[in-house]
mmCIF file of C-alpha atoms in Angstrom:
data_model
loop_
_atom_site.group_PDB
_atom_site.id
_atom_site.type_symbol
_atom_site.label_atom_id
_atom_site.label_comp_id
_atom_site.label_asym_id
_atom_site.label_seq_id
_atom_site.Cartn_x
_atom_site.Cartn_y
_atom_site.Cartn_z
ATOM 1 C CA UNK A 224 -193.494 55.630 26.582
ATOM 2 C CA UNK A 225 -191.204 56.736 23.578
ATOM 3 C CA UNK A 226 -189.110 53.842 21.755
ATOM 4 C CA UNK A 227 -186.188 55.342 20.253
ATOM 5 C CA UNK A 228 -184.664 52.715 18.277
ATOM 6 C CA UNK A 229 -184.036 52.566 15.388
ATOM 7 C CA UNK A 230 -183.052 56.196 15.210
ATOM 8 C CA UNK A 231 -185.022 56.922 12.258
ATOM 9 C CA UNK A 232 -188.222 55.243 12.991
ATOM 10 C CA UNK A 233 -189.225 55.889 16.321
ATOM 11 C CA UNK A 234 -192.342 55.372 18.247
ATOM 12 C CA UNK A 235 -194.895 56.109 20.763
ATOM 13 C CA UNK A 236 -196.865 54.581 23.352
ATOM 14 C CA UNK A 237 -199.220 56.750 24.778
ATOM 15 C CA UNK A 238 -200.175 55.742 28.750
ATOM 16 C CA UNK A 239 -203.649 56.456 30.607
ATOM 17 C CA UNK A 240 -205.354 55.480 33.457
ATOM 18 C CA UNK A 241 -208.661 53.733 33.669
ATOM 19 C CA UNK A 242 -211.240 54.634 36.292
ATOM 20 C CA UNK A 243 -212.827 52.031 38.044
ATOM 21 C CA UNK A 244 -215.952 52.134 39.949
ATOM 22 C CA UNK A 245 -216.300 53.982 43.127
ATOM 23 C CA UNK A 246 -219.077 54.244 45.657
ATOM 24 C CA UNK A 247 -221.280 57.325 45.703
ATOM 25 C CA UNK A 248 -224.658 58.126 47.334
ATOM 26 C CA UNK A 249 -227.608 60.089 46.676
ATOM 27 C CA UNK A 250 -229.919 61.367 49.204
ATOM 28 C CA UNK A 251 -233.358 62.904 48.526
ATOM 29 C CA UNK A 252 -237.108 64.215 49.944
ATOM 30 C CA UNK A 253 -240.538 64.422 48.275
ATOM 31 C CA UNK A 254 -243.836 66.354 49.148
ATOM 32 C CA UNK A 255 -246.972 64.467 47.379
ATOM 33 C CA UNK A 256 -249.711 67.199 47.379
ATOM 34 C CA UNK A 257 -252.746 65.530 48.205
ATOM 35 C CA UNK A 258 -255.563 64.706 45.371
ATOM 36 C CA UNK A 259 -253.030 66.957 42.663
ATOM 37 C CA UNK A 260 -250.857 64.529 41.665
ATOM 38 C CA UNK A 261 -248.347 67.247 42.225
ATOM 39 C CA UNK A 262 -245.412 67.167 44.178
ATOM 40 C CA UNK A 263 -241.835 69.121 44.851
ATOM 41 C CA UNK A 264 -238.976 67.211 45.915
ATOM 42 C CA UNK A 265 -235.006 67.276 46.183
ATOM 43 C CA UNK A 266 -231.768 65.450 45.914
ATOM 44 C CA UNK A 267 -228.129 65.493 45.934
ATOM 45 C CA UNK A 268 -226.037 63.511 44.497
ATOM 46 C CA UNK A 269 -221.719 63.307 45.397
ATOM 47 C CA UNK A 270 -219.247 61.369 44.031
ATOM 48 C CA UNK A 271 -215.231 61.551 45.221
ATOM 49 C CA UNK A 272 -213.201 59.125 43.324
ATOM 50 C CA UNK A 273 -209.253 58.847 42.869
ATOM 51 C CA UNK A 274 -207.081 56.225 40.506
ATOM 52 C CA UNK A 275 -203.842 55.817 39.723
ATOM 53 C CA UNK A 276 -201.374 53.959 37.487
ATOM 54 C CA UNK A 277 -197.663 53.729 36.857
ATOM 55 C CA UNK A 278 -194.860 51.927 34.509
ATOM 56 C CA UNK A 279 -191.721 51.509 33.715
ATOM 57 C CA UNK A 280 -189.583 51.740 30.929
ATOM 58 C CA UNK A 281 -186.794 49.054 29.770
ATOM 59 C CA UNK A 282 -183.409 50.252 29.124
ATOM 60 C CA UNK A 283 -183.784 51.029 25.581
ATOM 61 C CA UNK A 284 -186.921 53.295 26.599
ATOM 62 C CA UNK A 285 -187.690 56.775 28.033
ATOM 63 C CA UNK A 286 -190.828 58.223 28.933
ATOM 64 C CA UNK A 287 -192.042 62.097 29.236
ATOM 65 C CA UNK A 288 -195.024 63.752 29.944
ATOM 66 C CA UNK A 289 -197.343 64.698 26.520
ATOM 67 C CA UNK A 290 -195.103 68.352 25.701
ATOM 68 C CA UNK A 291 -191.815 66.350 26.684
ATOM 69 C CA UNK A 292 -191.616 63.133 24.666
ATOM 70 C CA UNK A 293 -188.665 64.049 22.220
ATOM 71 C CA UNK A 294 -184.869 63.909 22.880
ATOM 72 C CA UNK A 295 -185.505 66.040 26.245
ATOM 73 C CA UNK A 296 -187.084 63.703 28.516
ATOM 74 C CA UNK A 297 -184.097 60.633 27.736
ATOM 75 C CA UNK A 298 -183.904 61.412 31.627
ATOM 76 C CA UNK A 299 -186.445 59.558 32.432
ATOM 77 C CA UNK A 300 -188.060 56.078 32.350
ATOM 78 C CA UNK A 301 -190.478 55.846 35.005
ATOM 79 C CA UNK A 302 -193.778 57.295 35.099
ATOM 80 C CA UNK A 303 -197.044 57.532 37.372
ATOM 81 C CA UNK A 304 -199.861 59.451 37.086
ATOM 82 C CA UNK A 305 -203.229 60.006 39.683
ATOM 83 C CA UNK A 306 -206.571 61.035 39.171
ATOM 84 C CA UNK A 307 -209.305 62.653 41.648
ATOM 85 C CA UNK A 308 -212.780 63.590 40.396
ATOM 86 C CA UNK A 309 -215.268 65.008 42.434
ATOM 87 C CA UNK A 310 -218.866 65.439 41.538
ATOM 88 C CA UNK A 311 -221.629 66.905 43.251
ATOM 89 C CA UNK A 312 -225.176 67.905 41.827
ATOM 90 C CA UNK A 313 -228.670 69.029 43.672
ATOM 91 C CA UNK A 314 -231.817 68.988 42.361
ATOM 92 C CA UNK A 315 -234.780 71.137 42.987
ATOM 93 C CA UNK A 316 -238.166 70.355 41.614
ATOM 94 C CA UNK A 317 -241.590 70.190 41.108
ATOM 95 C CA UNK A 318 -243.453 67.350 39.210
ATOM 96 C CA UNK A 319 -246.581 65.657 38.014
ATOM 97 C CA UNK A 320 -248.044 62.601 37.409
ATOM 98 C CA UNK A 321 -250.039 61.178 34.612
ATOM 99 C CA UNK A 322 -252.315 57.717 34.473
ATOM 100 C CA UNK A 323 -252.353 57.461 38.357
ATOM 101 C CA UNK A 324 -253.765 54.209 39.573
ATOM 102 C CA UNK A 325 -253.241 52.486 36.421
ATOM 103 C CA UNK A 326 -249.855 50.155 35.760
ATOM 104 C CA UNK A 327 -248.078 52.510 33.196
ATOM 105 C CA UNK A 328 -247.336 55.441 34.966
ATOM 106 C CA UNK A 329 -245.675 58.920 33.906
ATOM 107 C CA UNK A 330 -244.319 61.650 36.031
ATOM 108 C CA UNK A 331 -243.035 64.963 33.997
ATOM 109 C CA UNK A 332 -240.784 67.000 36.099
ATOM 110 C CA UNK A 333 -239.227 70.300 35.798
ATOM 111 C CA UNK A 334 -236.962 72.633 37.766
ATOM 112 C CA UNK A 335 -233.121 73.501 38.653
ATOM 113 C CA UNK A 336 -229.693 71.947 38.918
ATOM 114 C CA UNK A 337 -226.684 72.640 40.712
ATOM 115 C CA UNK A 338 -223.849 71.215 39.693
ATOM 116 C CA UNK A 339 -219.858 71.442 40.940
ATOM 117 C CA UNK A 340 -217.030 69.225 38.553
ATOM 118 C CA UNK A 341 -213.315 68.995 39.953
ATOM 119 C CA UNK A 342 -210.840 66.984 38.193
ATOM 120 C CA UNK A 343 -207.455 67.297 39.714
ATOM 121 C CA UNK A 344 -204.958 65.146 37.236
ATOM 122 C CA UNK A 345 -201.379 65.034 38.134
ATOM 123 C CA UNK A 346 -198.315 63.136 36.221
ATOM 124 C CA UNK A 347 -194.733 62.250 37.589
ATOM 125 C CA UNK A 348 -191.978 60.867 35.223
ATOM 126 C CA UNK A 349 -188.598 60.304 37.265
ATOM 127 C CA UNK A 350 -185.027 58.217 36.352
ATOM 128 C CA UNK A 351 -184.245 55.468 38.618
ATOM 129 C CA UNK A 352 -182.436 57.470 40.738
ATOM 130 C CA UNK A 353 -185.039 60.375 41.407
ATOM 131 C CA UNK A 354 -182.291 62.721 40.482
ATOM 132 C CA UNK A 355 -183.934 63.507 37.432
ATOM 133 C CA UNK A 356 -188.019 63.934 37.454
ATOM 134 C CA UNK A 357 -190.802 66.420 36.154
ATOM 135 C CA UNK A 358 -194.102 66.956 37.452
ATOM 136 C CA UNK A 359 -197.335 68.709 35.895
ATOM 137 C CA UNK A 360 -200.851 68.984 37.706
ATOM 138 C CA UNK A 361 -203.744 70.298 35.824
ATOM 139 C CA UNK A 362 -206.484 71.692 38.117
ATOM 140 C CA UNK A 363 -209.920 72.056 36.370
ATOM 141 C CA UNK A 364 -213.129 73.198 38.232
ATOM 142 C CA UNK A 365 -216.679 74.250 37.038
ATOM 143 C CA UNK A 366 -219.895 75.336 38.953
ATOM 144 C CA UNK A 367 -223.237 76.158 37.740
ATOM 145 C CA UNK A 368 -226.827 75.862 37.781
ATOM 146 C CA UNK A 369 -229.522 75.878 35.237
ATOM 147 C CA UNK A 370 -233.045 74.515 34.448
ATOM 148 C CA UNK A 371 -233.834 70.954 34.426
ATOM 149 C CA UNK A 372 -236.690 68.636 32.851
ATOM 150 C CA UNK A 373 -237.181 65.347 32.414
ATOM 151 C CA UNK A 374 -239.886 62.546 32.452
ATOM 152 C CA UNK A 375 -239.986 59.401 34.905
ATOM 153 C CA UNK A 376 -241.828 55.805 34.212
ATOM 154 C CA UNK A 377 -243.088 52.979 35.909
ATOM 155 C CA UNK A 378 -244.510 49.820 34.589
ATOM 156 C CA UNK A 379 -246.207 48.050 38.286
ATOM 157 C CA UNK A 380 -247.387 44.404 38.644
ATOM 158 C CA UNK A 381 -248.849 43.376 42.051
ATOM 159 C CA UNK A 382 -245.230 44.524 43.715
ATOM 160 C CA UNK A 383 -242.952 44.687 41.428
ATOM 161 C CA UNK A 384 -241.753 47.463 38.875
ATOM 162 C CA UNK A 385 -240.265 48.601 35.886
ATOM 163 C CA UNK A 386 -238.376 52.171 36.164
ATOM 164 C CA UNK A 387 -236.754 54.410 33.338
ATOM 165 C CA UNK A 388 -235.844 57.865 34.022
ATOM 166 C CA UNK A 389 -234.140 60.458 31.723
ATOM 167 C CA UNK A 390 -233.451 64.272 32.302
ATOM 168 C CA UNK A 391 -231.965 67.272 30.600
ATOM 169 C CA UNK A 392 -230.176 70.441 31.549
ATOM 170 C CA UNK A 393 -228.089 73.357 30.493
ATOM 171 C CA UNK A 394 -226.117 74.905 33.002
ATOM 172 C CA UNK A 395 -224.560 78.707 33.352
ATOM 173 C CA UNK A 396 -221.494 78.727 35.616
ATOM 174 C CA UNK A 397 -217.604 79.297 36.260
ATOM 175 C CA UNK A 398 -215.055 77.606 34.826
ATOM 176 C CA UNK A 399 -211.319 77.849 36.390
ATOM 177 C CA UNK A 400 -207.844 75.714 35.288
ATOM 178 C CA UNK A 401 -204.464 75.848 36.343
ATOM 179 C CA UNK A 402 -201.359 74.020 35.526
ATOM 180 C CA UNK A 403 -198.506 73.696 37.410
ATOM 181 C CA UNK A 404 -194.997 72.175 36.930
ATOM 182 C CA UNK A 405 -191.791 71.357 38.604
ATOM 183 C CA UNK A 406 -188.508 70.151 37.463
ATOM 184 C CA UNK A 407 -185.919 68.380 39.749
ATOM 185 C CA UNK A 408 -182.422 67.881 38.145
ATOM 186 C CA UNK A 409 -178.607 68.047 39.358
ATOM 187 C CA UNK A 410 -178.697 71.879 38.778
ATOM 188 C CA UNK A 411 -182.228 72.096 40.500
ATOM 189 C CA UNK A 412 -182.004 69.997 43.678
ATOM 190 C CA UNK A 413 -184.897 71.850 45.083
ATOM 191 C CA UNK A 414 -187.344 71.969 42.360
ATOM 192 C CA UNK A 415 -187.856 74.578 39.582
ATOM 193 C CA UNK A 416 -191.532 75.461 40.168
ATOM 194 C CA UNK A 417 -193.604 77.064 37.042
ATOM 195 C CA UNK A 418 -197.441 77.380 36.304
ATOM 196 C CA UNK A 419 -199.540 78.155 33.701
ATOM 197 C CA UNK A 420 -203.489 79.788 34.574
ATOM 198 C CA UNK A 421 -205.699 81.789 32.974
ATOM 199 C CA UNK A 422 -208.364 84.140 33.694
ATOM 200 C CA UNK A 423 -211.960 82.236 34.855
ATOM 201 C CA UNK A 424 -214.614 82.481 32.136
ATOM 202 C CA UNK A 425 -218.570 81.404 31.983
ATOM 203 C CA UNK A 426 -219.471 78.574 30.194
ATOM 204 C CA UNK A 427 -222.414 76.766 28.671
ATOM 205 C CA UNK A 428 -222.786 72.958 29.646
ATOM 206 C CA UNK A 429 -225.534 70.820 28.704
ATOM 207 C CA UNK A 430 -225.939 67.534 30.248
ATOM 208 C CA UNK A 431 -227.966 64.372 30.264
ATOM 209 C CA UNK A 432 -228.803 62.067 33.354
ATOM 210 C CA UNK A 433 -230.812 58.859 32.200
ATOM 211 C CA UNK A 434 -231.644 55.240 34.782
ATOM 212 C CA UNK A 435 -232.968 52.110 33.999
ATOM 213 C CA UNK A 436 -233.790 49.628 36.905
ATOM 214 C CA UNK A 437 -236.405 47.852 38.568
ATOM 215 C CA UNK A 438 -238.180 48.089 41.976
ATOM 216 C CA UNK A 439 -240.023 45.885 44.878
ATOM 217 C CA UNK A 440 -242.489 47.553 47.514
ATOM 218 C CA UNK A 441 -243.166 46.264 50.446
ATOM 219 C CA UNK A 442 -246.300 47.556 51.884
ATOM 220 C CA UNK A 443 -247.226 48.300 55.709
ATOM 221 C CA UNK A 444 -249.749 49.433 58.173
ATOM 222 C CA UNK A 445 -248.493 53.189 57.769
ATOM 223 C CA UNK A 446 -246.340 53.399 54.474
ATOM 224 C CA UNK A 447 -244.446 51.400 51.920
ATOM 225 C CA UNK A 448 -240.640 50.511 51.186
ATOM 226 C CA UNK A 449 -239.131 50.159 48.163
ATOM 227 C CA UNK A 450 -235.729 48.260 47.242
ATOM 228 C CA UNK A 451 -234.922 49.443 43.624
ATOM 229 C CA UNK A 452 -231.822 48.676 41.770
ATOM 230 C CA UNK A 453 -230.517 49.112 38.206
ATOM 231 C CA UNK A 454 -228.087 51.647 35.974
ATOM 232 C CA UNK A 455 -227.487 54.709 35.535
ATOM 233 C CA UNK A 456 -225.530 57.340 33.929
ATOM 234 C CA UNK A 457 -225.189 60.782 33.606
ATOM 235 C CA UNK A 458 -222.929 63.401 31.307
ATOM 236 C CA UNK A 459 -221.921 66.855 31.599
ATOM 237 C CA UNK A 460 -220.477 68.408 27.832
ATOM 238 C CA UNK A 461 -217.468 69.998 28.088
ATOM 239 C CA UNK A 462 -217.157 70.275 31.347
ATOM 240 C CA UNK A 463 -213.407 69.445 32.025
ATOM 241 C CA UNK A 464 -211.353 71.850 30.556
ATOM 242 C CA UNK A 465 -206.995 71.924 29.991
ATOM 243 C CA UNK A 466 -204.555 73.269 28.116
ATOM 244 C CA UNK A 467 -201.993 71.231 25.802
ATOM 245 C CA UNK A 468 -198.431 72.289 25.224
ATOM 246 C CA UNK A 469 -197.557 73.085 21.889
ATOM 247 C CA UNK A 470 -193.795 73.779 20.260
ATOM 248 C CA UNK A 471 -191.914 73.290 23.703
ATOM 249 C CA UNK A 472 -188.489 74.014 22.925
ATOM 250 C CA UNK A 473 -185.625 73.653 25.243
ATOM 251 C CA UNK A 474 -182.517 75.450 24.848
ATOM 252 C CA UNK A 475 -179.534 72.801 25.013
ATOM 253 C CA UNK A 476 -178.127 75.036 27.607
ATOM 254 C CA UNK A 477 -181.255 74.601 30.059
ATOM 255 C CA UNK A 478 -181.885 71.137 29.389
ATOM 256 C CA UNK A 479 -183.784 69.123 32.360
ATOM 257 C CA UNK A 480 -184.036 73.081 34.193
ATOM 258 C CA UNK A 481 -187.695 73.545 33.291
ATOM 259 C CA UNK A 482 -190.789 73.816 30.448
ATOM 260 C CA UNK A 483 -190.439 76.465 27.788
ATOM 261 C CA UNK A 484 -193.479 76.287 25.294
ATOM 262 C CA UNK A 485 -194.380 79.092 22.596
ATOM 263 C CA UNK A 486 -198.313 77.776 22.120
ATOM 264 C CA UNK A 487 -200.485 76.114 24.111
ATOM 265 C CA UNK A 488 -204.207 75.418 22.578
ATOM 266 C CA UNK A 489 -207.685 74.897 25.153
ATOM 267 C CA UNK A 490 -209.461 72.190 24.991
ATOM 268 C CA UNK A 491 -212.415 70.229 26.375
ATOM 269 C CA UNK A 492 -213.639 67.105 27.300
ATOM 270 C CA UNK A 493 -216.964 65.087 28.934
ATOM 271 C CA UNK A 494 -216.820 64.715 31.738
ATOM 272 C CA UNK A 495 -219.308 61.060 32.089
ATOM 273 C CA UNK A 496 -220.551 59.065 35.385
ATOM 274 C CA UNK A 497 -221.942 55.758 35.202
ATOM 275 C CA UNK A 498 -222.651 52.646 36.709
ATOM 276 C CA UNK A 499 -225.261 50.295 39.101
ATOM 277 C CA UNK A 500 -226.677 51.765 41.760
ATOM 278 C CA UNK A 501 -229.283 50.411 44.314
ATOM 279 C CA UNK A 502 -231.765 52.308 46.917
ATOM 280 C CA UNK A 503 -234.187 52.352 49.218
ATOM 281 C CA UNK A 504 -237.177 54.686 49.611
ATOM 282 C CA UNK A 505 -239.815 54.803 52.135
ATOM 283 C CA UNK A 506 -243.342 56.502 52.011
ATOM 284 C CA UNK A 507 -246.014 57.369 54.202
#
């Protein structure tokens, strides 16, 4: 949102939008080896979450997207902008546990992660009438696996425990982005569609997946159930990637026809899960 008055001190107001939580699941199997303490097991984990959020601007205001927020975008004063994440990571691997029997219990773990991030971010800014808008969509993506290790504990009473997990990786994998654009104006009725890519590259990614909770078991005749809830969170470094616009200049003859930049400079961000979660798990 760009104030413009007075003429010589104007300001900004820069607009986001704020995740909030969304359901996910995790599903998972485990193979005790008997008398080893040893045991392989997998999961996967999937998360697809969109948000949204719009405003709009008084008459003394005009808003633009983040390369457009100058004299250029006095078109417009409404803007809305949408989110979708998508998150999806398997685990394979083989553990061991220490202190069996006794009420502090630890369980070192080591093998491999798969991992797919998608972020699909897309921002409108229109006038009143529609006549005038712009739209950009950045499209970032990265896959990869690598090795992972971490270390599980348990505090048990009688039926009740204490859980706290934490796990490291560093994934090898693919990174793509794209950006795309279109301008709609009196002398583009139909859109002026433009996009900006570049060539897919491999990239590092560490990450970091940590839970704290507690747990009840119920035991039976043939197995036990457990109801465990608590938090969790996990982070990927550098995972989302994007591009930002620098020295966009627009001829006065093609103003509102398009986006004409000279630079444009990469950069990353987290990309960071987090919240309660609660599960079941049955043995036998």
């Amino acid at each position: 949102m760009v104030y413009p008055l007075p003429v010589l001190t104007p300001h900004w107001e820069n607009q986001a939008i704020n995740p909030n939580y969304s359901p996910a699941f995790n599903i998972g199997a485990a193979y005790f080896i008997s008398d080893t303490y040893n045991d392989l097991s997998t999961s996967w984990t999937h998360l697809d979450t969109t948000d949204s959020a719009s405003f709009v601007g008084g008459n003394n205001n005009f808003a633009g997207p983040p390369y457009l927020i100058g004299p250029g975008a006095n078109a417009y004063n409404f803007g809305s902008g949408s989110v979708n994440f998508r998150y999806d990571a398997v685990n394979f691997e083989a553990g061991h546990l220490f202190r069996a029997g006794r009420p502090f219990q630890v369980r070192v773990l080591g093998g491999v992660q798969y991992v797919s991030i998608t972020q699909n971010m897309t921002g409108t800014f229109s006038s009143d009438s529609s006549i005038n808008s712009q739209t950009y969509t950045t499209n970032s993506s990265f896959s990869g696996a690598g090795p992972r290790v971490g270390v599980n504990t348990q505090f048990s009473g009688r039926y009740f425990q204490f859980v706290g997990d934490m796990a490291a990786v560093a994934l090898i994998g693919t990174q793509e982005l794209n950006q795309t654009f279109n301008t709609v104006s009196p002398n583009f009725p139909g859109g002026n569609p433009q996009s900006f890519s570049s060539p897919n590259g491999t990239q590092v990614v560490p990450g970091l997946d940590s839970k704290l909770g507690g747990s009840y078991s119920f035991p039976f005749r043939r197995g036990i159930f457990k109801i465990e809830a608590g938090y969790q969170a996990a982070i990927y470094i550098g995972a989302v990637n994007s591009y930002s616009l620098g020295q966009v200049t627009t001829p006065l003859q093609m103003q509102d026809a398009g986006v004409f930049f000279a630079t444009a400079q990469h950069e990353q961000s987290n990309f960071f899960a987090h919240g309660p979660y609660l599960s079941s798990t049955f043995s036998f």
